[in-house]
């Protein structure tokens, strides 16, 4: 257990407010689906891509509640179940959950960002456009 001494975080890292991390944040990522779907049966590729995007968002934003936008779903399924795009650019937005009974205070919304080329793209923090609910 080499990593035990690095500090403890409760589930999904909500305990480390020391870094000054804002709970509401928006970032753009490129997800390399080709390597995540390698060797996957053709008829399971698009459903698996959706699951991998959700898994990626969970790891990046530390929320269990991940919601995939319909435009992202259409972009992944656009070329059929077998021919999923090799890469996809997504915007991950951590937002407050308005539902009072929800066990999670925050959720992540995953939206598609259409790009002409994936060359020279890096992860970037997006300044919120004032579209809070």
PDB file of C-alpha atoms in Angstrom:
ATOM      1  CA  UNK A   1       0.000   0.000   0.000  1.00  0.00           C
ATOM      2  CA  UNK A   2       2.330   2.666  -1.264  1.00  0.00           C
ATOM      3  CA  UNK A   3      -0.450   5.163  -2.009  1.00  0.00           C
ATOM      4  CA  UNK A   4      -2.070   5.092   1.449  1.00  0.00           C
ATOM      5  CA  UNK A   5       0.193   7.879   2.669  1.00  0.00           C
ATOM      6  CA  UNK A   6      -0.809  10.271  -0.131  1.00  0.00           C
ATOM      7  CA  UNK A   7      -3.911  11.434   1.704  1.00  0.00           C
ATOM      8  CA  UNK A   8      -7.397  10.135   2.142  1.00  0.00           C
ATOM      9  CA  UNK A   9     -10.458  11.097   0.151  1.00  0.00           C
ATOM     10  CA  UNK A  10     -13.964   9.973   0.764  1.00  0.00           C
ATOM     11  CA  UNK A  11     -15.857   8.390  -2.101  1.00  0.00           C
ATOM     12  CA  UNK A  12     -15.161  10.149  -5.421  1.00  0.00           C
ATOM     13  CA  UNK A  13     -12.906  12.783  -3.865  1.00  0.00           C
ATOM     14  CA  UNK A  14     -15.543  15.113  -2.460  1.00  0.00           C
ATOM     15  CA  UNK A  15     -13.465  15.469   0.703  1.00  0.00           C
ATOM     16  CA  UNK A  16     -10.600  17.496  -0.756  1.00  0.00           C
ATOM     17  CA  UNK A  17     -11.959  21.043  -0.680  1.00  0.00           C
ATOM     18  CA  UNK A  18      -8.498  22.152   0.467  1.00  0.00           C
ATOM     19  CA  UNK A  19      -7.390  22.607  -3.114  1.00  0.00           C
ATOM     20  CA  UNK A  20     -10.012  25.301  -3.586  1.00  0.00           C
ATOM     21  CA  UNK A  21     -11.750  23.200  -6.231  1.00  0.00           C
ATOM     22  CA  UNK A  22     -15.067  24.725  -7.240  1.00  0.00           C
ATOM     23  CA  UNK A  23     -17.913  22.257  -7.112  1.00  0.00           C
ATOM     24  CA  UNK A  24     -19.387  23.631 -10.364  1.00  0.00           C
ATOM     25  CA  UNK A  25     -16.934  23.372 -13.245  1.00  0.00           C
ATOM     26  CA  UNK A  26     -17.001  22.764 -17.018  1.00  0.00           C
ATOM     27  CA  UNK A  27     -14.175  21.172 -18.994  1.00  0.00           C
ATOM     28  CA  UNK A  28     -13.682  19.916 -22.553  1.00  0.00           C
ATOM     29  CA  UNK A  29     -11.993  16.565 -23.136  1.00  0.00           C
ATOM     30  CA  UNK A  30     -11.155  14.366 -26.109  1.00  0.00           C
ATOM     31  CA  UNK A  31     -12.066  10.716 -25.501  1.00  0.00           C
ATOM     32  CA  UNK A  32     -10.100   8.188 -27.531  1.00  0.00           C
ATOM     33  CA  UNK A  33     -12.862   5.615 -28.113  1.00  0.00           C
ATOM     34  CA  UNK A  34     -10.866   3.480 -30.530  1.00  0.00           C
ATOM     35  CA  UNK A  35      -8.636   2.112 -27.782  1.00  0.00           C
ATOM     36  CA  UNK A  36     -11.550   1.681 -25.382  1.00  0.00           C
ATOM     37  CA  UNK A  37     -13.557  -0.369 -27.911  1.00  0.00           C
ATOM     38  CA  UNK A  38     -10.650  -2.457 -29.231  1.00  0.00           C
ATOM     39  CA  UNK A  39     -11.674  -6.083 -29.676  1.00  0.00           C
ATOM     40  CA  UNK A  40     -15.325  -5.370 -28.882  1.00  0.00           C
ATOM     41  CA  UNK A  41     -17.972  -7.334 -30.786  1.00  0.00           C
ATOM     42  CA  UNK A  42     -19.428  -5.243 -33.606  1.00  0.00           C
ATOM     43  CA  UNK A  43     -23.007  -5.307 -32.353  1.00  0.00           C
ATOM     44  CA  UNK A  44     -21.930  -4.106 -28.900  1.00  0.00           C
ATOM     45  CA  UNK A  45     -19.666  -1.233 -29.920  1.00  0.00           C
ATOM     46  CA  UNK A  46     -22.038   1.773 -29.745  1.00  0.00           C
ATOM     47  CA  UNK A  47     -23.673   0.716 -26.453  1.00  0.00           C
ATOM     48  CA  UNK A  48     -20.204   0.069 -25.038  1.00  0.00           C
ATOM     49  CA  UNK A  49     -19.055   3.519 -26.235  1.00  0.00           C
ATOM     50  CA  UNK A  50     -21.870   5.140 -24.234  1.00  0.00           C
ATOM     51  CA  UNK A  51     -20.831   3.177 -21.135  1.00  0.00           C
ATOM     52  CA  UNK A  52     -17.164   4.149 -21.639  1.00  0.00           C
ATOM     53  CA  UNK A  53     -18.088   7.847 -21.964  1.00  0.00           C
ATOM     54  CA  UNK A  54     -20.047   7.610 -18.701  1.00  0.00           C
ATOM     55  CA  UNK A  55     -17.137   5.830 -17.013  1.00  0.00           C
ATOM     56  CA  UNK A  56     -14.742   8.522 -18.251  1.00  0.00           C
ATOM     57  CA  UNK A  57     -17.019  11.277 -16.915  1.00  0.00           C
ATOM     58  CA  UNK A  58     -17.298   9.545 -13.540  1.00  0.00           C
ATOM     59  CA  UNK A  59     -13.512   9.397 -13.217  1.00  0.00           C
ATOM     60  CA  UNK A  60     -12.937  12.957 -14.433  1.00  0.00           C
ATOM     61  CA  UNK A  61     -15.684  14.715 -12.458  1.00  0.00           C
ATOM     62  CA  UNK A  62     -16.060  12.501  -9.353  1.00  0.00           C
ATOM     63  CA  UNK A  63     -19.843  12.148  -9.639  1.00  0.00           C
ATOM     64  CA  UNK A  64     -21.771   8.915  -9.840  1.00  0.00           C
ATOM     65  CA  UNK A  65     -24.735  10.581 -11.559  1.00  0.00           C
ATOM     66  CA  UNK A  66     -23.723  11.076 -15.222  1.00  0.00           C
ATOM     67  CA  UNK A  67     -26.233  12.231 -17.845  1.00  0.00           C
ATOM     68  CA  UNK A  68     -25.503  11.884 -21.565  1.00  0.00           C
ATOM     69  CA  UNK A  69     -26.927  14.574 -23.848  1.00  0.00           C
ATOM     70  CA  UNK A  70     -29.079  13.372 -26.770  1.00  0.00           C
ATOM     71  CA  UNK A  71     -26.778  15.086 -29.311  1.00  0.00           C
ATOM     72  CA  UNK A  72     -23.810  13.090 -27.992  1.00  0.00           C
ATOM     73  CA  UNK A  73     -25.850   9.900 -28.200  1.00  0.00           C
ATOM     74  CA  UNK A  74     -26.780  10.710 -31.822  1.00  0.00           C
ATOM     75  CA  UNK A  75     -23.139  11.530 -32.656  1.00  0.00           C
ATOM     76  CA  UNK A  76     -21.956   8.161 -31.323  1.00  0.00           C
ATOM     77  CA  UNK A  77     -24.712   6.254 -33.138  1.00  0.00           C
ATOM     78  CA  UNK A  78     -24.562   8.352 -36.357  1.00  0.00           C
ATOM     79  CA  UNK A  79     -22.552   5.792 -38.328  1.00  0.00           C
ATOM     80  CA  UNK A  80     -24.312   2.749 -36.911  1.00  0.00           C
ATOM     81  CA  UNK A  81     -23.717   0.278 -34.128  1.00  0.00           C
ATOM     82  CA  UNK A  82     -20.395  -0.962 -35.563  1.00  0.00           C
ATOM     83  CA  UNK A  83     -18.641   2.156 -36.832  1.00  0.00           C
ATOM     84  CA  UNK A  84     -18.270   4.354 -33.769  1.00  0.00           C
ATOM     85  CA  UNK A  85     -16.013   7.434 -34.247  1.00  0.00           C
ATOM     86  CA  UNK A  86     -12.397   6.860 -33.203  1.00  0.00           C
ATOM     87  CA  UNK A  87     -12.340   9.989 -31.059  1.00  0.00           C
ATOM     88  CA  UNK A  88     -15.008  12.312 -29.721  1.00  0.00           C
ATOM     89  CA  UNK A  89     -14.754  15.749 -28.116  1.00  0.00           C
ATOM     90  CA  UNK A  90     -17.013  16.192 -25.086  1.00  0.00           C
ATOM     91  CA  UNK A  91     -17.861  18.977 -22.639  1.00  0.00           C
ATOM     92  CA  UNK A  92     -18.264  17.750 -19.065  1.00  0.00           C
ATOM     93  CA  UNK A  93     -20.269  20.087 -16.812  1.00  0.00           C
ATOM     94  CA  UNK A  94     -20.597  19.413 -13.100  1.00  0.00           C
ATOM     95  CA  UNK A  95     -23.944  20.865 -12.001  1.00  0.00           C
ATOM     96  CA  UNK A  96     -26.096  21.040  -8.888  1.00  0.00           C
ATOM     97  CA  UNK A  97     -28.920  18.555  -8.595  1.00  0.00           C
ATOM     98  CA  UNK A  98     -32.242  20.387  -8.112  1.00  0.00           C
ATOM     99  CA  UNK A  99     -34.022  17.223  -6.990  1.00  0.00           C
ATOM    100  CA  UNK A 100     -34.296  17.359  -3.195  1.00  0.00           C
ATOM    101  CA  UNK A 101     -34.523  13.575  -2.695  1.00  0.00           C
ATOM    102  CA  UNK A 102     -31.374  12.814  -4.714  1.00  0.00           C
ATOM    103  CA  UNK A 103     -28.558  11.170  -2.771  1.00  0.00           C
ATOM    104  CA  UNK A 104     -26.014  12.988  -4.969  1.00  0.00           C
ATOM    105  CA  UNK A 105     -25.775  16.760  -4.623  1.00  0.00           C
ATOM    106  CA  UNK A 106     -24.022  17.091  -7.990  1.00  0.00           C
ATOM    107  CA  UNK A 107     -24.359  15.476 -11.398  1.00  0.00           C
ATOM    108  CA  UNK A 108     -22.324  15.580 -14.600  1.00  0.00           C
ATOM    109  CA  UNK A 109     -23.822  16.523 -17.965  1.00  0.00           C
ATOM    110  CA  UNK A 110     -21.873  15.209 -20.968  1.00  0.00           C
ATOM    111  CA  UNK A 111     -22.373  17.161 -24.216  1.00  0.00           C
ATOM    112  CA  UNK A 112     -20.913  16.719 -27.690  1.00  0.00           C
ATOM    113  CA  UNK A 113     -18.540  19.386 -29.058  1.00  0.00           C
ATOM    114  CA  UNK A 114     -18.219  19.101 -32.861  1.00  0.00           C
ATOM    115  CA  UNK A 115     -14.647  19.742 -34.073  1.00  0.00           C
ATOM    116  CA  UNK A 116     -13.082  19.712 -37.534  1.00  0.00           C
ATOM    117  CA  UNK A 117      -9.852  18.065 -36.377  1.00  0.00           C
ATOM    118  CA  UNK A 118      -8.559  16.503 -33.165  1.00  0.00           C
ATOM    119  CA  UNK A 119      -4.985  17.659 -33.819  1.00  0.00           C
ATOM    120  CA  UNK A 120      -3.355  19.860 -31.155  1.00  0.00           C
ATOM    121  CA  UNK A 121      -6.440  19.730 -28.897  1.00  0.00           C
ATOM    122  CA  UNK A 122      -5.941  19.607 -25.148  1.00  0.00           C
ATOM    123  CA  UNK A 123      -8.178  19.478 -22.114  1.00  0.00           C
ATOM    124  CA  UNK A 124      -9.421  22.962 -21.350  1.00  0.00           C
ATOM    125  CA  UNK A 125     -11.539  24.574 -18.678  1.00  0.00           C
ATOM    126  CA  UNK A 126     -14.565  26.341 -20.155  1.00  0.00           C
ATOM    127  CA  UNK A 127     -15.837  29.507 -18.535  1.00  0.00           C
ATOM    128  CA  UNK A 128     -19.543  28.973 -17.889  1.00  0.00           C
ATOM    129  CA  UNK A 129     -21.794  30.818 -20.297  1.00  0.00           C
ATOM    130  CA  UNK A 130     -24.329  31.559 -17.560  1.00  0.00           C
ATOM    131  CA  UNK A 131     -26.540  28.595 -18.428  1.00  0.00           C
ATOM    132  CA  UNK A 132     -26.977  27.408 -14.835  1.00  0.00           C
ATOM    133  CA  UNK A 133     -30.381  25.922 -14.168  1.00  0.00           C
TER     134      UNK A 133
END
